[in-house]
């Protein structure tokens, strides 16, 4: 039995992430999806809470022939012990999946096997691009799996992003 570990911020979980997981599913029996920066939300870069991201991802994984665990992982201010922190929060795993250079480096220094995956349509399947489209009321739905679109609509996520952007510009977050 092989268990993999795939970490991301998933702000939001998009079709590129899902393509990666579909490929991983062919290589492992079980997969842990780590929601990184779980402590972050309500900012332009990290609009969605860990709980909201758990809903998005859990619903997208439901149709895959794969045992999955979705685990929130908060950031810690010390890269050198981050892998131990991940291991403390996650079921044990045999192989990690990431294209993030820092993540790869930290796992490899801890002697954990890391597999990289191809990037899919990176010019548009990229968190910053998707959040920019949401902020500017441009088309974003086509870039996300349907359960993610439904979750964002249910929580009124676009209004949140636009409000946070507005607050960042006007400084209204600091009431007098
Ligand atoms: P991400 O959501 O940007 O990406 C997740 C993975 O998907 C990455 O491997 C990325 O390369 C891949 N991906 C993105 N778009 C893709 C596409 N179109 N096609 C195929 N693959 C695609 O998340 P991330 O930034 O890699 O997440 C790493 C997390 O680990 C962050 O939350 C970070 O804070 C956390 N971290 C924390 C520490 C610490 O706390 N000290 C240290 C290292 C990492």
Short mmCIF file of N, CA and C and ligand atoms in Angstrom, two decimals:
data_model
loop_
_atom_site.label_atom_id
_atom_site.label_comp_id
_atom_site.label_asym_id
_atom_site.label_seq_id
_atom_site.Cartn_x
_atom_site.Cartn_y
_atom_site.Cartn_z
N UNK A 1 0.84 -1.19 0.00
CA UNK A 1 0.00 0.00 0.00
C UNK A 1 0.89 1.26 0.00
N UNK A 2 0.61 2.14 -0.92
CA UNK A 2 1.39 3.37 -1.01
C UNK A 2 0.48 4.56 -0.70
N UNK A 3 0.98 5.43 0.19
CA UNK A 3 0.21 6.64 0.50
C UNK A 3 1.03 7.87 0.11
N UNK A 4 0.43 8.74 -0.68
CA UNK A 4 1.09 9.97 -1.12
C UNK A 4 0.63 11.17 -0.31
N UNK A 5 1.38 12.26 -0.47
CA UNK A 5 1.04 13.52 0.22
C UNK A 5 1.19 14.66 -0.78
N UNK A 6 0.13 15.44 -0.96
CA UNK A 6 0.15 16.56 -1.92
C UNK A 6 -0.22 17.83 -1.16
N UNK A 7 0.70 18.78 -1.12
CA UNK A 7 0.48 20.02 -0.35
C UNK A 7 0.25 21.19 -1.28
N UNK A 8 -0.66 22.07 -0.89
CA UNK A 8 -0.87 23.32 -1.63
C UNK A 8 -1.62 24.31 -0.76
N UNK A 9 -1.63 25.56 -1.22
CA UNK A 9 -2.45 26.55 -0.51
C UNK A 9 -3.89 26.46 -1.01
N UNK A 10 -4.04 26.12 -2.28
CA UNK A 10 -5.36 25.92 -2.88
C UNK A 10 -6.26 27.13 -2.66
N UNK A 11 -5.77 28.30 -3.10
CA UNK A 11 -6.51 29.56 -2.95
C UNK A 11 -6.93 30.09 -4.30
N UNK A 12 -7.87 29.54 -5.01
CA UNK A 12 -8.63 28.34 -4.64
C UNK A 12 -8.08 27.09 -5.34
N UNK A 13 -8.66 25.93 -4.98
CA UNK A 13 -8.38 24.67 -5.67
C UNK A 13 -8.90 24.79 -7.10
N UNK A 14 -8.00 24.62 -8.10
CA UNK A 14 -8.43 24.84 -9.49
C UNK A 14 -8.24 23.57 -10.34
N UNK A 15 -8.56 23.70 -11.64
CA UNK A 15 -8.53 22.53 -12.51
C UNK A 15 -7.11 21.97 -12.68
N UNK A 16 -6.09 22.81 -12.53
CA UNK A 16 -4.71 22.32 -12.60
C UNK A 16 -4.39 21.41 -11.43
N UNK A 17 -4.77 21.84 -10.21
CA UNK A 17 -4.59 20.98 -9.04
C UNK A 17 -5.31 19.65 -9.25
N UNK A 18 -6.53 19.74 -9.81
CA UNK A 18 -7.32 18.51 -9.94
C UNK A 18 -6.70 17.55 -10.95
N UNK A 19 -6.15 18.10 -12.03
CA UNK A 19 -5.46 17.24 -13.01
C UNK A 19 -4.28 16.53 -12.35
N UNK A 20 -3.55 17.26 -11.50
CA UNK A 20 -2.41 16.64 -10.79
C UNK A 20 -2.90 15.47 -9.94
N UNK A 21 -3.96 15.69 -9.20
CA UNK A 21 -4.45 14.63 -8.31
C UNK A 21 -4.97 13.43 -9.11
N UNK A 22 -5.58 13.70 -10.25
CA UNK A 22 -6.03 12.58 -11.10
C UNK A 22 -4.83 11.73 -11.53
N UNK A 23 -3.72 12.38 -11.81
CA UNK A 23 -2.51 11.62 -12.19
C UNK A 23 -1.91 10.88 -10.99
N UNK A 24 -1.88 11.55 -9.84
CA UNK A 24 -1.35 10.90 -8.64
C UNK A 24 -2.17 9.65 -8.32
N UNK A 25 -3.47 9.73 -8.57
CA UNK A 25 -4.37 8.61 -8.24
C UNK A 25 -3.96 7.32 -8.94
N UNK A 26 -3.25 7.46 -10.08
CA UNK A 26 -2.82 6.27 -10.80
C UNK A 26 -1.57 5.65 -10.15
N UNK A 27 -0.94 6.40 -9.24
CA UNK A 27 0.34 5.95 -8.68
C UNK A 27 0.25 5.49 -7.23
N UNK A 28 -0.78 5.91 -6.52
CA UNK A 28 -0.87 5.59 -5.09
C UNK A 28 -2.21 4.96 -4.76
N UNK A 29 -2.29 4.33 -3.59
CA UNK A 29 -3.55 3.76 -3.13
C UNK A 29 -4.33 4.77 -2.29
N UNK A 30 -3.58 5.58 -1.56
CA UNK A 30 -4.22 6.58 -0.70
C UNK A 30 -3.47 7.90 -0.85
N UNK A 31 -4.20 9.01 -0.63
CA UNK A 31 -3.57 10.32 -0.78
C UNK A 31 -4.00 11.25 0.35
N UNK A 32 -3.00 11.89 0.96
CA UNK A 32 -3.27 12.96 1.92
C UNK A 32 -3.13 14.28 1.16
N UNK A 33 -4.16 15.11 1.22
CA UNK A 33 -4.07 16.45 0.63
C UNK A 33 -3.90 17.43 1.79
N UNK A 34 -2.73 18.05 1.85
CA UNK A 34 -2.43 19.00 2.91
C UNK A 34 -2.84 20.40 2.49
N UNK A 35 -3.69 21.04 3.28
CA UNK A 35 -4.07 22.43 3.00
C UNK A 35 -3.10 23.34 3.72
N UNK A 36 -2.13 23.87 2.96
CA UNK A 36 -1.11 24.72 3.56
C UNK A 36 -1.65 26.09 3.90
N UNK A 37 -0.89 26.82 4.73
CA UNK A 37 -1.31 28.16 5.19
C UNK A 37 -2.75 28.10 5.71
N UNK A 38 -3.02 27.06 6.50
CA UNK A 38 -4.39 26.85 7.00
C UNK A 38 -4.83 27.95 7.93
N UNK A 39 -3.87 28.66 8.50
CA UNK A 39 -4.19 29.75 9.42
C UNK A 39 -4.56 31.04 8.70
N UNK A 40 -4.39 31.06 7.39
CA UNK A 40 -4.60 32.30 6.61
C UNK A 40 -5.98 32.33 5.99
N UNK A 41 -6.61 33.50 6.02
CA UNK A 41 -7.88 33.71 5.30
C UNK A 41 -8.18 35.20 5.26
N UNK A 42 -9.17 35.55 4.45
CA UNK A 42 -9.67 36.93 4.39
C UNK A 42 -8.61 37.95 3.99
N UNK A 43 -7.66 37.54 3.15
CA UNK A 43 -6.72 38.49 2.55
C UNK A 43 -6.78 38.29 1.04
N UNK A 44 -6.18 39.21 0.31
CA UNK A 44 -6.20 39.08 -1.16
C UNK A 44 -5.49 37.81 -1.62
N UNK A 45 -4.37 37.48 -0.98
CA UNK A 45 -3.62 36.29 -1.40
C UNK A 45 -4.22 35.00 -0.85
N UNK A 46 -4.89 35.10 0.27
CA UNK A 46 -5.46 33.91 0.93
C UNK A 46 -6.90 34.19 1.34
N UNK A 47 -7.81 34.26 0.36
CA UNK A 47 -9.17 34.67 0.70
C UNK A 47 -9.99 33.62 1.47
N UNK A 48 -9.69 32.33 1.26
CA UNK A 48 -10.60 31.30 1.77
C UNK A 48 -10.04 30.63 3.03
N UNK A 49 -10.94 30.31 3.96
CA UNK A 49 -10.51 29.67 5.21
C UNK A 49 -10.11 28.22 4.95
N UNK A 50 -9.44 27.62 5.93
CA UNK A 50 -9.10 26.20 5.80
C UNK A 50 -10.36 25.36 5.66
N UNK A 51 -11.40 25.71 6.43
CA UNK A 51 -12.65 24.95 6.37
C UNK A 51 -13.29 25.03 5.00
N UNK A 52 -13.30 26.23 4.42
CA UNK A 52 -13.88 26.38 3.08
C UNK A 52 -13.08 25.58 2.05
N UNK A 53 -11.77 25.62 2.18
CA UNK A 53 -10.94 24.84 1.25
C UNK A 53 -11.14 23.34 1.45
N UNK A 54 -11.38 22.92 2.68
CA UNK A 54 -11.67 21.50 2.93
C UNK A 54 -12.92 21.06 2.20
N UNK A 55 -13.95 21.91 2.22
CA UNK A 55 -15.21 21.58 1.53
C UNK A 55 -14.96 21.47 0.03
N UNK A 56 -14.28 22.50 -0.54
CA UNK A 56 -14.01 22.50 -1.98
C UNK A 56 -13.31 21.21 -2.40
N UNK A 57 -12.25 20.87 -1.67
CA UNK A 57 -11.40 19.75 -2.09
C UNK A 57 -12.10 18.41 -1.84
N UNK A 58 -12.72 18.27 -0.67
CA UNK A 58 -13.39 17.00 -0.35
C UNK A 58 -14.45 16.68 -1.40
N UNK A 59 -15.21 17.68 -1.83
CA UNK A 59 -16.26 17.43 -2.83
C UNK A 59 -15.65 17.07 -4.19
N UNK A 60 -14.53 17.70 -4.52
CA UNK A 60 -13.89 17.38 -5.82
C UNK A 60 -13.30 15.97 -5.83
N UNK A 61 -12.89 15.48 -4.67
CA UNK A 61 -12.23 14.18 -4.62
C UNK A 61 -13.22 13.02 -4.53
N UNK A 62 -14.48 13.36 -4.29
CA UNK A 62 -15.48 12.32 -3.99
C UNK A 62 -15.61 11.29 -5.11
N UNK A 63 -15.41 11.72 -6.36
CA UNK A 63 -15.63 10.80 -7.48
C UNK A 63 -14.39 9.98 -7.84
N UNK A 64 -13.26 10.27 -7.20
CA UNK A 64 -12.03 9.55 -7.56
C UNK A 64 -11.98 8.19 -6.85
N UNK A 65 -11.37 7.22 -7.52
CA UNK A 65 -11.22 5.89 -6.94
C UNK A 65 -9.96 5.88 -6.08
N UNK A 66 -10.05 6.55 -4.94
CA UNK A 66 -8.86 6.80 -4.13
C UNK A 66 -9.31 7.11 -2.70
N UNK A 67 -8.63 6.49 -1.74
CA UNK A 67 -8.90 6.87 -0.34
C UNK A 67 -8.15 8.18 -0.08
N UNK A 68 -8.87 9.20 0.40
CA UNK A 68 -8.22 10.51 0.59
C UNK A 68 -8.45 11.03 2.01
N UNK A 69 -7.49 11.83 2.45
CA UNK A 69 -7.58 12.53 3.74
C UNK A 69 -7.25 13.99 3.46
N UNK A 70 -8.06 14.91 3.90
CA UNK A 70 -7.78 16.33 3.70
C UNK A 70 -7.40 16.92 5.06
N UNK A 71 -6.17 17.42 5.15
CA UNK A 71 -5.62 17.81 6.45
C UNK A 71 -5.15 19.27 6.41
N UNK A 72 -5.71 20.14 7.25
CA UNK A 72 -5.23 21.52 7.32
C UNK A 72 -3.86 21.59 8.01
N UNK A 73 -2.96 22.37 7.45
CA UNK A 73 -1.61 22.51 8.03
C UNK A 73 -1.25 23.99 8.12
N UNK A 74 -1.14 24.49 9.32
CA UNK A 74 -0.79 25.90 9.51
C UNK A 74 0.67 26.13 9.16
N UNK A 75 0.97 27.35 8.73
CA UNK A 75 2.37 27.72 8.52
C UNK A 75 3.07 27.85 9.87
N UNK A 76 4.37 27.60 9.86
CA UNK A 76 5.16 27.88 11.06
C UNK A 76 6.36 28.72 10.63
N UNK A 77 6.83 29.54 11.53
CA UNK A 77 7.85 30.53 11.18
C UNK A 77 9.26 29.94 11.30
N UNK A 78 9.43 28.70 10.81
CA UNK A 78 10.76 28.08 10.88
C UNK A 78 10.81 26.94 9.86
N UNK A 79 11.33 27.25 8.68
CA UNK A 79 11.34 26.25 7.61
C UNK A 79 12.06 24.97 8.00
N UNK A 80 13.08 25.08 8.83
CA UNK A 80 13.91 23.91 9.12
C UNK A 80 13.16 22.80 9.84
N UNK A 81 12.05 23.13 10.49
CA UNK A 81 11.28 22.08 11.17
C UNK A 81 9.89 21.89 10.56
N UNK A 82 9.68 22.48 9.39
CA UNK A 82 8.35 22.40 8.76
C UNK A 82 7.96 20.96 8.42
N UNK A 83 8.90 20.17 7.93
CA UNK A 83 8.56 18.79 7.56
C UNK A 83 8.12 17.99 8.79
N UNK A 84 8.77 18.20 9.91
CA UNK A 84 8.34 17.52 11.14
C UNK A 84 6.93 17.95 11.53
N UNK A 85 6.66 19.23 11.34
CA UNK A 85 5.32 19.78 11.62
C UNK A 85 4.28 19.09 10.71
N UNK A 86 4.60 18.98 9.42
CA UNK A 86 3.70 18.31 8.48
C UNK A 86 3.48 16.86 8.93
N UNK A 87 4.56 16.19 9.29
CA UNK A 87 4.44 14.78 9.67
C UNK A 87 3.61 14.61 10.94
N UNK A 88 3.65 15.63 11.81
CA UNK A 88 2.86 15.53 13.04
C UNK A 88 1.37 15.70 12.76
N UNK A 89 1.04 16.40 11.67
CA UNK A 89 -0.37 16.70 11.36
C UNK A 89 -1.01 15.70 10.41
N UNK A 90 -0.18 14.96 9.68
CA UNK A 90 -0.68 14.13 8.58
C UNK A 90 -0.58 12.64 8.91
N UNK A 91 -1.47 11.82 8.32
CA UNK A 91 -1.17 10.39 8.33
C UNK A 91 0.20 10.15 7.68
N UNK A 92 0.89 9.11 8.04
CA UNK A 92 2.20 8.84 7.46
C UNK A 92 2.08 8.69 5.94
N UNK A 93 3.15 9.03 5.23
CA UNK A 93 3.11 8.91 3.77
C UNK A 93 4.45 8.46 3.25
N UNK A 94 4.43 7.87 2.02
CA UNK A 94 5.64 7.29 1.43
C UNK A 94 6.30 8.23 0.44
N UNK A 95 5.49 9.09 -0.19
CA UNK A 95 6.02 9.96 -1.24
C UNK A 95 5.25 11.28 -1.20
N UNK A 96 6.00 12.39 -1.42
CA UNK A 96 5.35 13.70 -1.47
C UNK A 96 5.30 14.18 -2.91
N UNK A 97 4.28 14.96 -3.23
CA UNK A 97 4.12 15.53 -4.57
C UNK A 97 4.12 17.04 -4.46
N UNK A 98 5.00 17.71 -5.21
CA UNK A 98 5.01 19.17 -5.23
C UNK A 98 5.88 19.65 -6.38
N UNK A 99 5.58 20.85 -6.89
CA UNK A 99 6.47 21.55 -7.82
C UNK A 99 7.05 22.79 -7.17
N UNK A 100 6.70 23.04 -5.92
CA UNK A 100 7.15 24.24 -5.22
C UNK A 100 8.61 24.03 -4.77
N UNK A 101 9.55 24.86 -5.25
CA UNK A 101 10.98 24.62 -4.96
C UNK A 101 11.31 24.54 -3.47
N UNK A 102 10.70 25.39 -2.66
CA UNK A 102 10.99 25.34 -1.22
C UNK A 102 10.48 24.03 -0.61
N UNK A 103 9.26 23.66 -0.99
CA UNK A 103 8.68 22.42 -0.46
C UNK A 103 9.54 21.21 -0.87
N UNK A 104 9.96 21.19 -2.13
CA UNK A 104 10.80 20.08 -2.61
C UNK A 104 12.09 20.02 -1.80
N UNK A 105 12.70 21.17 -1.64
CA UNK A 105 13.97 21.25 -0.91
C UNK A 105 13.82 20.72 0.53
N UNK A 106 12.76 21.17 1.20
CA UNK A 106 12.59 20.79 2.61
C UNK A 106 12.31 19.29 2.75
N UNK A 107 11.50 18.73 1.84
CA UNK A 107 11.24 17.29 1.91
C UNK A 107 12.51 16.50 1.59
N UNK A 108 13.24 16.94 0.56
CA UNK A 108 14.44 16.18 0.18
C UNK A 108 15.49 16.22 1.30
N UNK A 109 15.60 17.34 1.97
CA UNK A 109 16.56 17.40 3.08
C UNK A 109 16.15 16.48 4.22
N UNK A 110 14.88 16.12 4.27
CA UNK A 110 14.40 15.17 5.28
C UNK A 110 14.32 13.75 4.73
N UNK A 111 14.98 13.56 3.56
CA UNK A 111 15.06 12.24 2.92
C UNK A 111 13.70 11.66 2.56
N UNK A 112 12.79 12.54 2.17
CA UNK A 112 11.49 12.09 1.68
C UNK A 112 11.49 12.20 0.15
N UNK A 113 11.05 11.14 -0.47
CA UNK A 113 10.98 11.07 -1.93
C UNK A 113 9.95 12.09 -2.42
N UNK A 114 10.34 12.94 -3.39
CA UNK A 114 9.40 13.94 -3.92
C UNK A 114 9.22 13.73 -5.42
N UNK A 115 7.98 13.66 -5.86
CA UNK A 115 7.67 13.57 -7.28
C UNK A 115 7.11 14.91 -7.75
N UNK A 116 7.56 15.33 -8.94
CA UNK A 116 7.00 16.55 -9.53
C UNK A 116 6.02 16.15 -10.63
N UNK A 117 5.15 17.08 -10.98
CA UNK A 117 4.16 16.77 -12.01
C UNK A 117 4.20 17.85 -13.08
N UNK A 118 3.67 17.56 -14.27
CA UNK A 118 3.61 18.60 -15.30
C UNK A 118 2.69 19.73 -14.85
N UNK A 119 2.94 20.94 -15.36
CA UNK A 119 2.04 22.06 -15.09
C UNK A 119 0.99 22.10 -16.20
N UNK A 120 -0.25 22.25 -15.84
CA UNK A 120 -1.34 22.26 -16.81
C UNK A 120 -1.84 23.68 -17.02
N UNK A 121 -1.82 24.13 -18.29
CA UNK A 121 -2.37 25.45 -18.65
C UNK A 121 -1.99 26.52 -17.62
N UNK A 122 -0.70 26.58 -17.31
CA UNK A 122 -0.25 27.43 -16.23
C UNK A 122 -0.52 28.92 -16.48
N UNK A 123 -0.68 29.30 -17.78
CA UNK A 123 -0.92 30.73 -18.05
C UNK A 123 -2.25 31.19 -17.45
N UNK A 124 -3.20 30.26 -17.27
CA UNK A 124 -4.45 30.70 -16.64
C UNK A 124 -4.81 29.89 -15.39
N UNK A 125 -4.30 28.64 -15.28
CA UNK A 125 -4.59 27.84 -14.08
C UNK A 125 -3.55 28.16 -13.02
N UNK A 126 -3.69 29.32 -12.43
CA UNK A 126 -2.71 29.84 -11.48
C UNK A 126 -3.48 30.70 -10.48
N UNK A 127 -3.20 30.51 -9.19
CA UNK A 127 -4.01 31.16 -8.15
C UNK A 127 -4.11 32.66 -8.32
N UNK A 128 -2.99 33.33 -8.59
CA UNK A 128 -3.00 34.79 -8.69
C UNK A 128 -3.92 35.24 -9.82
N UNK A 129 -3.82 34.57 -10.97
CA UNK A 129 -4.65 34.92 -12.13
C UNK A 129 -6.13 34.75 -11.78
N UNK A 130 -6.45 33.66 -11.13
CA UNK A 130 -7.86 33.37 -10.81
C UNK A 130 -8.38 34.40 -9.80
N UNK A 131 -7.59 34.72 -8.78
CA UNK A 131 -8.05 35.70 -7.79
C UNK A 131 -8.19 37.09 -8.42
N UNK A 132 -7.28 37.42 -9.35
CA UNK A 132 -7.40 38.71 -10.06
C UNK A 132 -8.71 38.77 -10.85
N UNK A 133 -9.03 37.66 -11.52
CA UNK A 133 -10.28 37.64 -12.29
C UNK A 133 -11.48 37.81 -11.37
N UNK A 134 -11.43 37.18 -10.20
CA UNK A 134 -12.54 37.30 -9.24
C UNK A 134 -12.67 38.76 -8.78
N UNK A 135 -11.55 39.36 -8.50
CA UNK A 135 -11.54 40.73 -7.99
C UNK A 135 -12.08 41.70 -9.03
N UNK A 136 -11.75 41.42 -10.30
CA UNK A 136 -12.12 42.35 -11.38
C UNK A 136 -13.41 41.96 -12.09
N UNK A 137 -14.16 41.02 -11.51
CA UNK A 137 -15.43 40.58 -12.11
C UNK A 137 -15.25 40.04 -13.51
N UNK A 138 -14.13 39.37 -13.77
CA UNK A 138 -13.93 38.71 -15.06
C UNK A 138 -14.27 37.22 -14.91
N UNK A 139 -14.31 36.50 -16.03
CA UNK A 139 -14.75 35.11 -15.98
C UNK A 139 -13.74 34.25 -15.21
N UNK A 140 -14.18 33.60 -14.15
CA UNK A 140 -13.31 32.74 -13.35
C UNK A 140 -13.86 31.32 -13.23
N UNK A 141 -15.16 31.16 -13.47
CA UNK A 141 -15.79 29.86 -13.19
C UNK A 141 -15.20 28.73 -14.03
N UNK A 142 -14.83 29.02 -15.28
CA UNK A 142 -14.35 27.97 -16.17
C UNK A 142 -13.02 27.36 -15.70
N UNK A 143 -12.33 28.06 -14.80
CA UNK A 143 -11.02 27.59 -14.36
C UNK A 143 -11.10 26.66 -13.14
N UNK A 144 -12.30 26.52 -12.60
CA UNK A 144 -12.45 25.76 -11.35
C UNK A 144 -13.40 24.58 -11.54
N UNK A 145 -13.16 23.48 -10.81
CA UNK A 145 -14.12 22.37 -10.83
C UNK A 145 -15.48 22.86 -10.29
N UNK A 146 -16.55 22.25 -10.76
CA UNK A 146 -17.90 22.71 -10.39
C UNK A 146 -18.12 22.80 -8.87
N UNK A 147 -17.67 21.81 -8.05
CA UNK A 147 -17.93 21.93 -6.61
C UNK A 147 -17.23 23.15 -5.98
N UNK A 148 -16.12 23.59 -6.59
CA UNK A 148 -15.42 24.77 -6.06
C UNK A 148 -16.23 26.03 -6.38
N UNK A 149 -16.75 26.08 -7.61
CA UNK A 149 -17.61 27.22 -7.99
C UNK A 149 -18.80 27.29 -7.03
N UNK A 150 -19.43 26.13 -6.79
CA UNK A 150 -20.61 26.11 -5.92
C UNK A 150 -20.26 26.57 -4.50
N UNK A 151 -19.12 26.14 -4.00
CA UNK A 151 -18.73 26.52 -2.64
C UNK A 151 -18.48 28.02 -2.56
N UNK A 152 -17.80 28.57 -3.56
CA UNK A 152 -17.49 30.01 -3.55
C UNK A 152 -18.79 30.83 -3.63
N UNK A 153 -19.73 30.34 -4.42
CA UNK A 153 -21.01 31.07 -4.51
C UNK A 153 -21.77 30.97 -3.19
N UNK A 154 -21.71 29.79 -2.58
CA UNK A 154 -22.44 29.58 -1.31
C UNK A 154 -21.92 30.50 -0.20
N UNK A 155 -20.63 30.76 -0.17
CA UNK A 155 -20.06 31.59 0.92
C UNK A 155 -19.93 33.05 0.50
N UNK A 156 -20.45 33.38 -0.69
CA UNK A 156 -20.34 34.75 -1.18
C UNK A 156 -18.88 35.20 -1.28
N UNK A 157 -18.06 34.31 -1.82
CA UNK A 157 -16.61 34.52 -1.83
C UNK A 157 -16.15 35.68 -2.68
N UNK A 158 -16.88 35.96 -3.78
CA UNK A 158 -16.44 37.05 -4.65
C UNK A 158 -16.62 38.39 -3.95
N UNK A 159 -17.72 38.55 -3.27
CA UNK A 159 -17.93 39.78 -2.50
C UNK A 159 -16.83 39.93 -1.46
N UNK A 160 -16.44 38.82 -0.84
CA UNK A 160 -15.38 38.89 0.17
C UNK A 160 -14.07 39.39 -0.45
N UNK A 161 -13.68 38.79 -1.58
CA UNK A 161 -12.42 39.19 -2.21
C UNK A 161 -12.46 40.67 -2.60
N UNK A 162 -13.58 41.09 -3.18
CA UNK A 162 -13.68 42.48 -3.62
C UNK A 162 -13.69 43.42 -2.42
N UNK A 163 -14.31 43.00 -1.34
CA UNK A 163 -14.35 43.84 -0.14
C UNK A 163 -12.96 43.94 0.50
N UNK A 164 -12.26 42.81 0.56
CA UNK A 164 -10.91 42.82 1.13
C UNK A 164 -9.99 43.69 0.28
N UNK A 165 -10.13 43.61 -1.05
CA UNK A 165 -9.31 44.44 -1.93
C UNK A 165 -9.61 45.91 -1.69
N UNK A 166 -10.88 46.21 -1.55
CA UNK A 166 -11.33 47.58 -1.30
C UNK A 166 -10.78 48.07 0.04
N UNK A 167 -10.86 47.22 1.04
CA UNK A 167 -10.37 47.57 2.37
C UNK A 167 -8.88 47.83 2.35
N UNK A 168 -8.15 46.95 1.61
CA UNK A 168 -6.70 47.12 1.53
C UNK A 168 -6.33 48.48 0.95
N UNK A 169 -7.14 48.91 -0.07
CA UNK A 169 -6.81 50.18 -0.73
C UNK A 169 -7.19 51.38 0.14
N UNK A 170 -8.37 51.32 0.78
CA UNK A 170 -8.88 52.50 1.48
C UNK A 170 -8.46 52.55 2.94
N UNK A 171 -7.95 51.43 3.44
CA UNK A 171 -7.53 51.40 4.84
C UNK A 171 -8.71 51.30 5.80
N UNK A 172 -9.90 50.90 5.30
CA UNK A 172 -11.07 50.84 6.17
C UNK A 172 -11.02 49.71 7.19
N UNK A 173 -9.97 48.83 7.09
CA UNK A 173 -9.89 47.72 8.04
C UNK A 173 -9.55 48.19 9.45
N UNK A 174 -9.12 49.43 9.57
CA UNK A 174 -8.67 49.93 10.87
C UNK A 174 -9.67 50.98 11.37
N UNK A 175 -10.80 50.52 11.99
CA UNK A 175 -11.85 51.47 12.37
C UNK A 175 -11.37 52.43 13.45
N UNK A 176 -11.87 53.65 13.39
CA UNK A 176 -11.43 54.65 14.39
C UNK A 176 -12.24 54.50 15.66
P1 LIG B 1 -0.29 26.12 -4.60
O1 LIG B 1 -1.74 26.01 -4.24
O2 LIG B 1 0.19 27.34 -5.29
O3 LIG B 1 0.15 24.88 -5.49
C1 LIG B 1 0.02 23.56 -5.05
C2 LIG B 1 0.76 22.64 -6.00
O4 LIG B 1 0.07 22.64 -7.25
C3 LIG B 1 2.20 23.11 -6.28
O5 LIG B 1 3.04 21.99 -6.36
C4 LIG B 1 2.07 23.81 -7.62
O6 LIG B 1 3.27 23.79 -8.37
C5 LIG B 1 0.98 22.96 -8.28
N1 LIG B 1 0.24 23.68 -9.34
C6 LIG B 1 -0.24 24.94 -9.32
N2 LIG B 1 -0.83 25.25 -10.49
C7 LIG B 1 -0.72 24.15 -11.27
C8 LIG B 1 -1.12 23.84 -12.61
N3 LIG B 1 -1.73 24.72 -13.39
N4 LIG B 1 -0.83 22.59 -13.09
C9 LIG B 1 -0.20 21.68 -12.31
N5 LIG B 1 0.23 21.92 -11.05
C10 LIG B 1 -0.05 23.14 -10.54
O7 LIG B 1 0.47 25.91 -3.22
P2 LIG B 1 2.00 25.96 -2.75
O8 LIG B 1 2.45 27.39 -2.64
O9 LIG B 1 2.86 25.03 -3.49
O10 LIG B 1 1.76 25.43 -1.26
C11 LIG B 1 2.79 25.17 -0.39
C12 LIG B 1 2.27 25.38 1.03
O11 LIG B 1 3.27 24.93 1.94
C13 LIG B 1 1.98 26.85 1.35
O12 LIG B 1 0.79 26.94 2.12
C14 LIG B 1 3.19 27.24 2.19
O13 LIG B 1 2.92 28.29 3.12
C15 LIG B 1 3.45 25.93 2.91
N6 LIG B 1 4.84 25.92 3.45
C16 LIG B 1 5.00 26.38 4.70
C17 LIG B 1 6.26 26.43 5.26
C18 LIG B 1 6.38 26.97 6.66
O14 LIG B 1 5.34 27.17 7.28
N7 LIG B 1 7.57 27.20 7.16
C19 LIG B 1 7.36 25.97 4.54
C20 LIG B 1 7.15 25.47 3.24
C21 LIG B 1 5.87 25.45 2.70
#
